[in-house]
Amino acid sequence: MALLTLSACGGGGGGAGSDGESGSNNPETVPPTVTQSCGVESQKDFVLSVARDWYLWYDELASVSQSEFASAGEYLNALTAPLAEDFRDPGFSYLTTVAEDEANFSSGAFVGFGFRFAINDAGQYLVSDAFEGAPAAEAGFVRGAEFLAVDAGDGFVTLREFEDQGAGLDDIFGGSVAGLERSFRLRIDGSIVEVTAAKRELDVPPLATAPRILERPGLPPVAYLHLRSFTLSAEPALDEAFTAISNQGITDFIVDLRYNSGGLVNVAARFMDLLGGEIANGEIAFSISHNDKRTAENESFAFNARPPSAAPLRIAFITSETTASASELLINSLEPYVEVVLIGSDTSGKAVGQYAFDQRGCDTRLRLVSFESVNGEGFGGFYTGLVDTGRFTLCAVEDPFTGAFGTTEDALTEGALAWLNEGSCPASVGISSAGRRTLRRGSSPIGAEDRPDRRSTWLQ
């Protein structure tokens, strides 16, 4: 089965049938010419056969010899290299396994401590997100905690020393092994603490905190929602969130997508209905188009009002360079019908989506860019970010990776509230989107080969 997905670089995936349902799109699986063997050469045949038929820009694939590449993944990268140069496909097409793919996009399941970290301008390693109920949060990790040193079994070693040693993330934090322990020396609110945590299998909570109602003196309240990813588990969480805030007359929203690198199209469509169903019921939300061999698969999707659908007048979307794909689809689709602004920095720039193709009789799954999306007014092509199209207002605010989400202690939430309160961007020391893009792409945690994790920012 081929599955419909919008996800960030290297990210793709979805449970069987879940993606296809969103687009009523179930292209046939592997062409019959592909051999039954699961070896490397067969995988290369499989990649070429599917790419020639389904790849969005099949006529621009590089002409390279299979024999020059040791793996099917390297071969795929070489085939799509011309499309990486102008950011149309900088790694969005990739090979994975069925099991890994389905785990990523059913609930974002992984084995780890349950935190993300980021690197600020000063080179400090900071906890950017600690998942609720995960070992890290239970041990005392909070957003903004600074990593000073890690004990991987031979005593505490500073992050700078790890860098000098050329260590990789697995050397420091360990691999995906349940029960693996690490001790951490952290600076939290000026105090230095040492804590120990053990990895276990985790599902990423789709919402970071419950939806918040932010009161404003003399003004109606604002609803705050922070969605981490468009996984299947996000659908019931979103329904519950909008049920909780319905019937409160809220027309101003803050939707936090700062670390959301995408996911399933049908989940994004659900979120669109909940945010825009009442104000744009029956209007085109987005359309997807394929290559000239697959025009029969082209389809448009309309907004559909649901019982807990809201009726926003203004939405402040919190974004960053890791805001991608389904997140960008959501913003782009709502823009014709709601006043929107972006708070933070420009988005990643992924206006295309993948289907999942399974090699018959094997565990090989190919995530291949197969369609592009446009909104109801026909706008798409945001390959260098939504703001870069000139159609969106950006209030540039730097994320310091400190302060609880959805509170005025968080600079991005505070910036969103300032825009909603005043109708204009707040005066801030935030750097430009171009500056942030350069900083993020130029920074790498420890071993550069570890950058970035598929789930956006660095996940452990």
Coordinates of C-alpha atoms in Angstrom, one line a residue:
M1 CA 0.0 0.0 0.0
A2 CA 1.2 3.5 -0.8
L3 CA 0.6 6.0 2.0
L4 CA 0.1 9.7 1.9
T5 CA 2.4 11.7 4.1
L6 CA 3.7 15.2 4.6
S7 CA 6.7 15.3 6.8
A8 CA 10.0 17.0 7.2
C9 CA 13.3 16.0 5.9
G10 CA 13.9 12.4 6.5
G11 CA 10.6 12.2 8.5
G12 CA 7.9 10.3 6.7
G13 CA 5.6 7.6 7.7
G14 CA 2.2 6.4 8.7
G15 CA 0.3 3.4 9.8
A16 CA -1.1 1.2 7.1
G17 CA -4.1 2.8 5.5
S18 CA -3.9 5.9 7.6
D19 CA -2.3 8.2 5.1
G20 CA -4.3 6.9 2.1
E21 CA -7.6 7.6 3.9
S22 CA -6.8 11.2 4.1
G23 CA -6.5 11.5 0.3
S24 CA -8.6 8.6 -0.8
N25 CA -5.4 7.7 -2.5
N26 CA -4.1 4.1 -2.6
P27 CA -1.8 3.9 -5.6
E28 CA -0.8 0.3 -6.4
T29 CA 2.2 -1.1 -4.6
V30 CA 5.4 -2.2 -6.3
P31 CA 5.2 -2.6 -10.1
P32 CA 5.3 -6.3 -11.1
T33 CA 8.6 -5.9 -12.8
V34 CA 10.4 -5.6 -9.5
T35 CA 12.1 -8.8 -8.4
Q36 CA 11.1 -10.7 -5.3
S37 CA 14.6 -10.7 -3.7
C38 CA 15.3 -8.4 -0.8
G39 CA 19.0 -7.9 -1.4
V40 CA 20.7 -4.6 -2.2
E41 CA 20.6 -4.9 -6.0
S42 CA 16.9 -5.8 -5.9
Q43 CA 16.3 -2.7 -3.6
K44 CA 18.0 -0.6 -6.2
D45 CA 15.8 -2.0 -9.0
F46 CA 12.8 -1.3 -6.8
V47 CA 13.8 2.3 -6.2
L48 CA 14.4 3.0 -9.9
S49 CA 11.2 1.4 -11.0
V50 CA 9.0 3.3 -8.5
A51 CA 10.8 6.6 -9.1
R52 CA 10.3 6.4 -12.8
D53 CA 6.6 6.0 -12.4
W54 CA 5.7 8.1 -9.3
Y55 CA 8.4 10.6 -8.5
L56 CA 7.0 14.1 -8.9
W57 CA 10.0 15.2 -11.1
Y58 CA 10.8 11.8 -12.6
D59 CA 12.1 13.5 -15.8
E60 CA 14.8 15.3 -13.8
L61 CA 16.3 12.2 -12.1
A62 CA 20.0 12.0 -12.4
S63 CA 21.4 9.4 -14.9
V64 CA 23.7 7.3 -12.6
S65 CA 24.8 3.7 -12.6
Q66 CA 23.5 1.4 -9.8
S67 CA 26.8 -0.3 -9.6
E68 CA 28.5 2.8 -8.3
F69 CA 26.6 2.7 -5.0
A70 CA 27.0 0.3 -2.1
S71 CA 23.4 0.7 -0.8
A72 CA 20.0 1.5 -2.3
G73 CA 19.7 4.5 0.0
E74 CA 22.9 6.0 -1.5
Y75 CA 21.5 5.2 -5.0
L76 CA 18.3 7.0 -4.2
N77 CA 20.2 10.1 -3.0
A78 CA 22.2 10.2 -6.2
L79 CA 19.0 9.8 -8.4
T80 CA 17.3 12.8 -6.6
A81 CA 20.5 14.9 -6.2
P82 CA 19.4 17.4 -8.9
L83 CA 16.3 18.2 -6.9
A84 CA 18.2 18.7 -3.7
E85 CA 20.1 21.7 -5.2
D86 CA 17.1 24.0 -5.2
F87 CA 15.5 22.6 -2.0
R88 CA 12.7 20.8 -3.8
D89 CA 13.9 17.4 -2.4
P90 CA 16.8 17.8 0.0
G91 CA 16.4 14.4 1.5
F92 CA 12.6 14.2 1.6
S93 CA 12.7 10.9 -0.4
Y94 CA 14.4 8.1 1.6
L95 CA 14.4 4.4 2.4
T96 CA 13.2 3.0 5.7
T97 CA 11.6 -0.2 7.1
V98 CA 7.9 -0.8 7.5
A99 CA 8.1 -1.2 11.3
E100 CA 10.1 2.0 11.8
D101 CA 7.9 3.9 9.5
E102 CA 4.7 2.9 11.2
A103 CA 6.0 3.5 14.7
N104 CA 7.1 7.0 13.7
F105 CA 3.7 8.1 12.5
S106 CA 1.3 6.2 14.7
S107 CA 2.5 7.8 17.9
G108 CA 6.1 8.8 17.3
A109 CA 7.2 5.9 19.4
F110 CA 10.9 5.5 20.2
V111 CA 13.2 4.3 23.0
G112 CA 14.7 7.2 24.9
F113 CA 14.7 9.5 27.9
G114 CA 12.0 11.8 26.4
F115 CA 13.5 15.1 25.8
R116 CA 14.6 17.4 22.9
F117 CA 17.6 19.6 23.1
A118 CA 18.8 22.6 21.1
I119 CA 21.9 24.7 20.9
N120 CA 21.8 28.5 21.4
D121 CA 24.0 31.2 20.0
A122 CA 26.5 30.8 22.8
G123 CA 26.9 27.1 22.1
Q124 CA 25.0 26.0 25.2
Y125 CA 23.1 22.7 25.0
L126 CA 19.6 23.3 26.4
V127 CA 16.6 21.2 27.0
S128 CA 14.0 22.6 24.6
D129 CA 11.2 20.2 25.4
A130 CA 10.7 17.5 28.1
F131 CA 7.9 15.1 27.4
E132 CA 5.2 14.7 30.0
G133 CA 5.5 11.4 31.9
A134 CA 8.8 10.5 30.3
P135 CA 11.9 9.5 32.3
A136 CA 13.6 12.8 31.8
A137 CA 10.7 14.8 33.1
E138 CA 10.3 12.4 36.1
A139 CA 14.0 13.0 36.9
G140 CA 13.5 16.8 36.9
F141 CA 14.3 17.9 33.4
V142 CA 12.6 21.2 32.4
R143 CA 12.7 23.4 29.4
G144 CA 15.7 25.6 29.6
A145 CA 17.8 23.3 31.7
E146 CA 21.4 23.5 30.5
F147 CA 23.5 20.3 30.0
L148 CA 26.9 20.8 31.8
A149 CA 28.1 17.2 31.8
V150 CA 27.0 13.6 31.2
D151 CA 28.2 10.5 33.0
A152 CA 28.2 7.7 30.4
G153 CA 29.8 5.2 32.8
D154 CA 33.3 6.6 33.4
G155 CA 32.5 9.8 35.4
F156 CA 31.1 13.1 34.3
V157 CA 32.4 14.6 31.0
T158 CA 31.5 18.1 29.9
L159 CA 29.8 18.6 26.5
R160 CA 32.9 20.6 25.4
E161 CA 35.1 17.7 26.2
F162 CA 32.8 15.4 24.3
E163 CA 33.1 17.8 21.3
D164 CA 36.9 17.7 21.5
Q165 CA 36.8 13.9 21.5
G166 CA 34.7 13.9 18.4
A167 CA 32.0 11.9 20.2
G168 CA 28.7 11.1 18.6
L169 CA 25.3 11.4 20.3
D170 CA 25.1 7.7 20.9
D171 CA 28.5 7.9 22.7
I172 CA 27.0 10.4 25.1
F173 CA 23.4 9.5 25.4
G174 CA 23.5 5.8 24.4
G175 CA 21.6 4.0 21.7
S176 CA 18.0 3.0 21.6
V177 CA 18.3 0.5 24.4
A178 CA 15.5 0.2 27.0
G179 CA 16.9 0.3 30.6
L180 CA 20.1 2.2 29.5
E181 CA 21.0 4.8 32.2
R182 CA 22.8 8.1 32.1
S183 CA 23.5 10.6 34.8
F184 CA 23.3 14.3 33.9
R185 CA 24.7 17.4 35.5
L186 CA 22.3 20.2 34.7
R187 CA 22.0 23.9 35.5
I188 CA 18.3 24.7 36.3
D189 CA 17.3 28.3 37.4
G190 CA 20.9 29.0 38.5
S191 CA 21.3 25.8 40.5
I192 CA 23.4 22.8 39.5
V193 CA 21.8 19.4 40.0
E194 CA 22.7 15.9 39.2
V195 CA 20.0 13.4 38.1
T196 CA 19.8 9.9 36.7
A197 CA 17.4 8.6 34.1
A198 CA 16.9 5.3 32.3
K199 CA 15.6 5.0 28.7
R200 CA 12.3 3.2 28.0
E201 CA 9.9 2.9 25.1
L202 CA 7.9 6.0 24.8
D203 CA 5.0 7.5 22.8
V204 CA 5.5 11.2 22.2
P205 CA 2.5 13.1 23.7
P206 CA 0.9 14.8 20.7
L207 CA 0.1 18.0 22.7
A208 CA 2.7 19.7 24.8
T209 CA 0.5 20.6 27.9
A210 CA -3.2 20.7 27.8
P211 CA -4.8 23.6 25.8
R212 CA -4.5 26.8 27.8
I213 CA -6.9 29.7 28.0
L214 CA -4.8 32.8 28.4
E215 CA -6.7 35.7 30.1
R216 CA -6.1 39.3 29.0
P217 CA -7.2 42.3 31.0
G218 CA -9.9 44.1 29.1
L219 CA -9.8 41.7 26.2
P220 CA -11.3 38.3 25.4
P221 CA -9.2 35.3 26.3
V222 CA -6.8 33.6 23.9
A223 CA -6.7 29.8 23.3
Y224 CA -3.2 28.3 23.2
L225 CA -2.5 24.9 21.5
H226 CA 0.9 23.3 21.0
L227 CA 1.0 20.3 18.7
R228 CA 4.2 18.4 18.5
S229 CA 3.5 16.2 15.5
F230 CA 0.7 15.1 13.1
T231 CA 0.6 11.5 14.3
L232 CA -2.5 9.3 14.5
S233 CA -2.6 9.8 18.3
A234 CA -3.0 13.5 17.7
E235 CA -6.6 13.2 16.3
P236 CA -8.3 12.3 19.6
A237 CA -6.1 14.8 21.4
L238 CA -7.1 17.6 19.1
D239 CA -10.8 16.6 19.3
E240 CA -10.6 16.7 23.1
A241 CA -8.7 20.0 23.1
F242 CA -11.3 21.8 20.9
T243 CA -14.2 20.3 22.9
A244 CA -12.6 21.8 26.0
I245 CA -12.4 25.3 24.5
S246 CA -15.6 25.2 22.5
N247 CA -18.6 27.4 23.5
Q248 CA -16.3 30.0 25.1
G249 CA -16.5 32.5 22.3
I250 CA -12.8 32.4 21.6
T251 CA -11.7 34.1 18.3
D252 CA -8.0 34.6 18.9
F253 CA -5.7 31.5 18.8
I254 CA -2.0 30.8 19.3
V255 CA -1.1 27.6 17.6
D256 CA 2.4 26.5 18.5
L257 CA 4.2 24.5 15.8
R258 CA 7.8 25.5 16.6
Y259 CA 9.2 21.9 16.6
N260 CA 6.5 20.2 14.5
S261 CA 8.1 18.8 11.4
G262 CA 5.0 17.3 9.9
G263 CA 3.2 14.0 9.6
L264 CA 0.0 12.6 8.3
V265 CA -2.1 14.6 5.8
N266 CA -5.4 13.3 7.2
V267 CA -4.4 14.5 10.7
A268 CA -3.5 17.9 9.2
A269 CA -6.9 18.0 7.5
R270 CA -8.6 17.2 10.8
F271 CA -6.8 20.1 12.5
M272 CA -7.9 22.4 9.5
D273 CA -11.5 21.4 10.1
L274 CA -11.3 22.1 13.8
L275 CA -9.7 25.5 13.2
G276 CA -11.4 26.6 10.0
G277 CA -14.5 24.4 9.5
E278 CA -16.9 27.0 10.8
I279 CA -15.5 29.9 8.8
A280 CA -14.7 28.1 5.6
N281 CA -17.1 25.1 5.5
G282 CA -17.2 23.7 2.0
E283 CA -14.3 25.9 0.7
I284 CA -11.2 24.3 -0.8
A285 CA -8.5 23.9 1.9
F286 CA -5.8 22.4 -0.3
S287 CA -5.2 20.4 -3.5
I288 CA -2.6 17.9 -4.3
S289 CA -1.1 17.3 -7.8
H290 CA 1.1 14.6 -9.2
N291 CA 3.4 14.1 -12.2
D292 CA 1.9 13.9 -15.7
K293 CA 1.7 10.1 -15.5
R294 CA -0.5 10.2 -12.4
T295 CA -2.9 13.1 -13.0
A296 CA -5.8 10.8 -12.2
E297 CA -4.6 10.9 -8.6
N298 CA -5.0 14.7 -8.3
E299 CA -7.5 15.7 -5.7
S300 CA -8.9 18.7 -3.8
F301 CA -9.9 18.7 -0.1
A302 CA -12.6 21.0 1.4
F303 CA -13.0 22.3 4.9
N304 CA -15.6 20.4 6.8
A305 CA -17.3 21.8 9.9
R306 CA -17.2 19.4 12.9
P307 CA -19.1 19.7 16.2
P308 CA -16.2 21.2 18.1
S309 CA -14.9 23.4 15.3
A310 CA -13.9 26.9 16.3
A311 CA -14.5 30.2 14.4
P312 CA -11.2 32.1 14.7
L313 CA -10.7 35.6 13.4
R314 CA -7.0 35.7 14.0
I315 CA -4.3 33.0 14.5
A316 CA -0.7 33.5 15.6
F317 CA 1.3 30.5 14.5
I318 CA 4.6 30.0 16.4
T319 CA 7.1 28.7 13.9
S320 CA 10.8 27.9 13.4
E321 CA 13.0 26.4 10.7
T322 CA 11.9 23.0 11.9
T323 CA 8.2 23.8 11.3
A324 CA 7.6 21.8 8.1
S325 CA 5.3 19.9 5.8
A326 CA 2.0 19.2 7.4
S327 CA 2.5 22.2 9.6
E328 CA 3.1 24.4 6.6
L329 CA 0.2 22.8 4.8
L330 CA -2.1 23.8 7.8
I331 CA -0.9 27.4 7.8
N332 CA -1.0 27.8 4.0
S333 CA -4.5 26.3 3.8
L334 CA -6.0 28.6 6.5
E335 CA -4.3 31.8 5.3
P336 CA -7.0 32.7 2.7
Y337 CA -9.8 32.5 5.3
V338 CA -8.3 33.8 8.6
E339 CA -5.9 36.6 9.5
V340 CA -2.6 34.8 10.3
V341 CA 0.8 35.8 11.4
L342 CA 4.0 33.8 12.0
I343 CA 5.9 34.4 15.3
G344 CA 9.5 33.2 15.5
S345 CA 11.3 32.5 12.3
D346 CA 10.5 31.3 8.8
T347 CA 9.4 27.7 8.2
S348 CA 11.4 24.9 6.7
G349 CA 10.0 24.9 3.2
K350 CA 8.4 21.6 2.2
A351 CA 5.5 22.0 -0.3
V352 CA 5.5 18.4 -1.3
G353 CA 4.5 15.0 0.2
Q354 CA 5.5 11.4 0.0
Y355 CA 3.8 8.2 -0.7
A356 CA 5.1 5.0 1.0
F357 CA 5.9 2.1 -1.4
D358 CA 6.6 -1.3 0.1
Q359 CA 8.8 -3.8 -1.8
R360 CA 6.8 -6.9 -2.2
G361 CA 7.8 -9.6 0.3
C362 CA 10.4 -7.4 2.0
D363 CA 10.6 -5.0 4.9
T364 CA 11.8 -2.2 2.6
R365 CA 9.7 0.9 2.5
L366 CA 10.4 3.7 0.1
R367 CA 9.2 7.2 1.0
L368 CA 9.1 9.0 -2.3
V369 CA 8.1 12.6 -3.1
S370 CA 5.1 12.0 -5.3
F371 CA 2.8 15.1 -5.0
E372 CA 2.8 18.8 -4.3
S373 CA 0.2 20.9 -2.5
V374 CA -1.4 24.3 -3.0
N375 CA -4.0 26.1 -1.0
G376 CA -7.5 27.0 -2.1
E377 CA -6.2 30.1 -3.9
G378 CA -3.6 28.0 -5.8
F379 CA -0.6 29.1 -3.8
G380 CA 2.2 26.7 -3.0
G381 CA 5.8 26.3 -4.0
F382 CA 7.2 27.5 -0.6
Y383 CA 10.4 25.6 -1.0
T384 CA 12.5 28.2 1.0
G385 CA 9.8 28.8 3.6
L386 CA 6.3 30.3 3.9
V387 CA 7.6 33.8 4.7
D388 CA 10.0 33.8 1.8
T389 CA 7.0 33.7 -0.6
G390 CA 6.1 37.3 0.5
R391 CA 2.6 36.3 1.4
F392 CA 3.0 36.0 5.2
T393 CA 3.9 38.4 7.9
L394 CA 6.6 37.3 10.3
C395 CA 7.2 38.8 13.7
A396 CA 10.8 37.8 14.2
V397 CA 11.3 36.6 17.7
E398 CA 14.2 34.4 18.8
D399 CA 13.5 31.2 20.7
P400 CA 15.8 31.2 23.8
F401 CA 14.7 27.7 24.6
T402 CA 13.6 28.7 28.1
G403 CA 10.2 29.4 29.7
A404 CA 7.2 27.1 30.0
F405 CA 5.2 26.7 26.8
G406 CA 2.1 28.8 26.6
T407 CA 3.2 31.3 29.3
T408 CA 4.6 34.8 29.2
E409 CA 7.9 33.2 30.4
D410 CA 8.3 31.9 26.9
A411 CA 9.4 34.6 24.5
L412 CA 7.4 33.2 21.5
T413 CA 4.2 33.0 23.4
E414 CA 4.7 36.5 24.7
G415 CA 5.4 37.7 21.1
A416 CA 2.2 36.0 19.9
L417 CA 0.1 37.7 22.6
A418 CA 1.7 41.1 21.8
W419 CA 0.6 40.7 18.2
L420 CA -2.9 39.7 19.2
N421 CA -3.1 42.5 21.7
E422 CA -1.7 45.3 19.5
G423 CA -2.3 44.1 15.9
S424 CA 1.4 44.6 15.1
C425 CA 4.7 42.8 15.7
P426 CA 6.3 43.5 19.0
A427 CA 9.6 45.3 19.3
S428 CA 12.0 42.5 19.9
V429 CA 15.6 41.5 19.7
G430 CA 14.7 38.5 17.6
I431 CA 17.0 37.8 14.7
S432 CA 15.8 37.6 11.2
S433 CA 14.5 34.4 9.7
A434 CA 17.5 34.3 7.4
G435 CA 19.9 34.7 10.3
R436 CA 18.2 31.9 12.2
R437 CA 18.3 29.6 9.2
T438 CA 22.0 30.1 8.8
L439 CA 22.6 29.6 12.6
R440 CA 20.6 26.3 12.7
R441 CA 22.2 24.8 9.6
G442 CA 25.6 25.9 10.6
S443 CA 25.3 24.4 14.1
S444 CA 25.7 20.7 14.9
P445 CA 25.6 18.8 18.2
I446 CA 28.8 16.9 18.8
G447 CA 29.1 14.6 15.8
A448 CA 27.8 16.3 12.6
E449 CA 26.6 12.9 11.3
D450 CA 23.9 12.9 14.0
R451 CA 22.3 16.1 12.7
P452 CA 19.3 16.4 12.6
D453 CA 17.1 13.7 14.0
R454 CA 14.0 13.0 11.9
R455 CA 11.6 14.3 14.6
S456 CA 13.1 17.8 14.5
T457 CA 15.6 19.3 16.9
W458 CA 17.6 16.6 18.6
L459 CA 15.6 13.9 20.3
Q460 CA 16.7 11.6 23.1

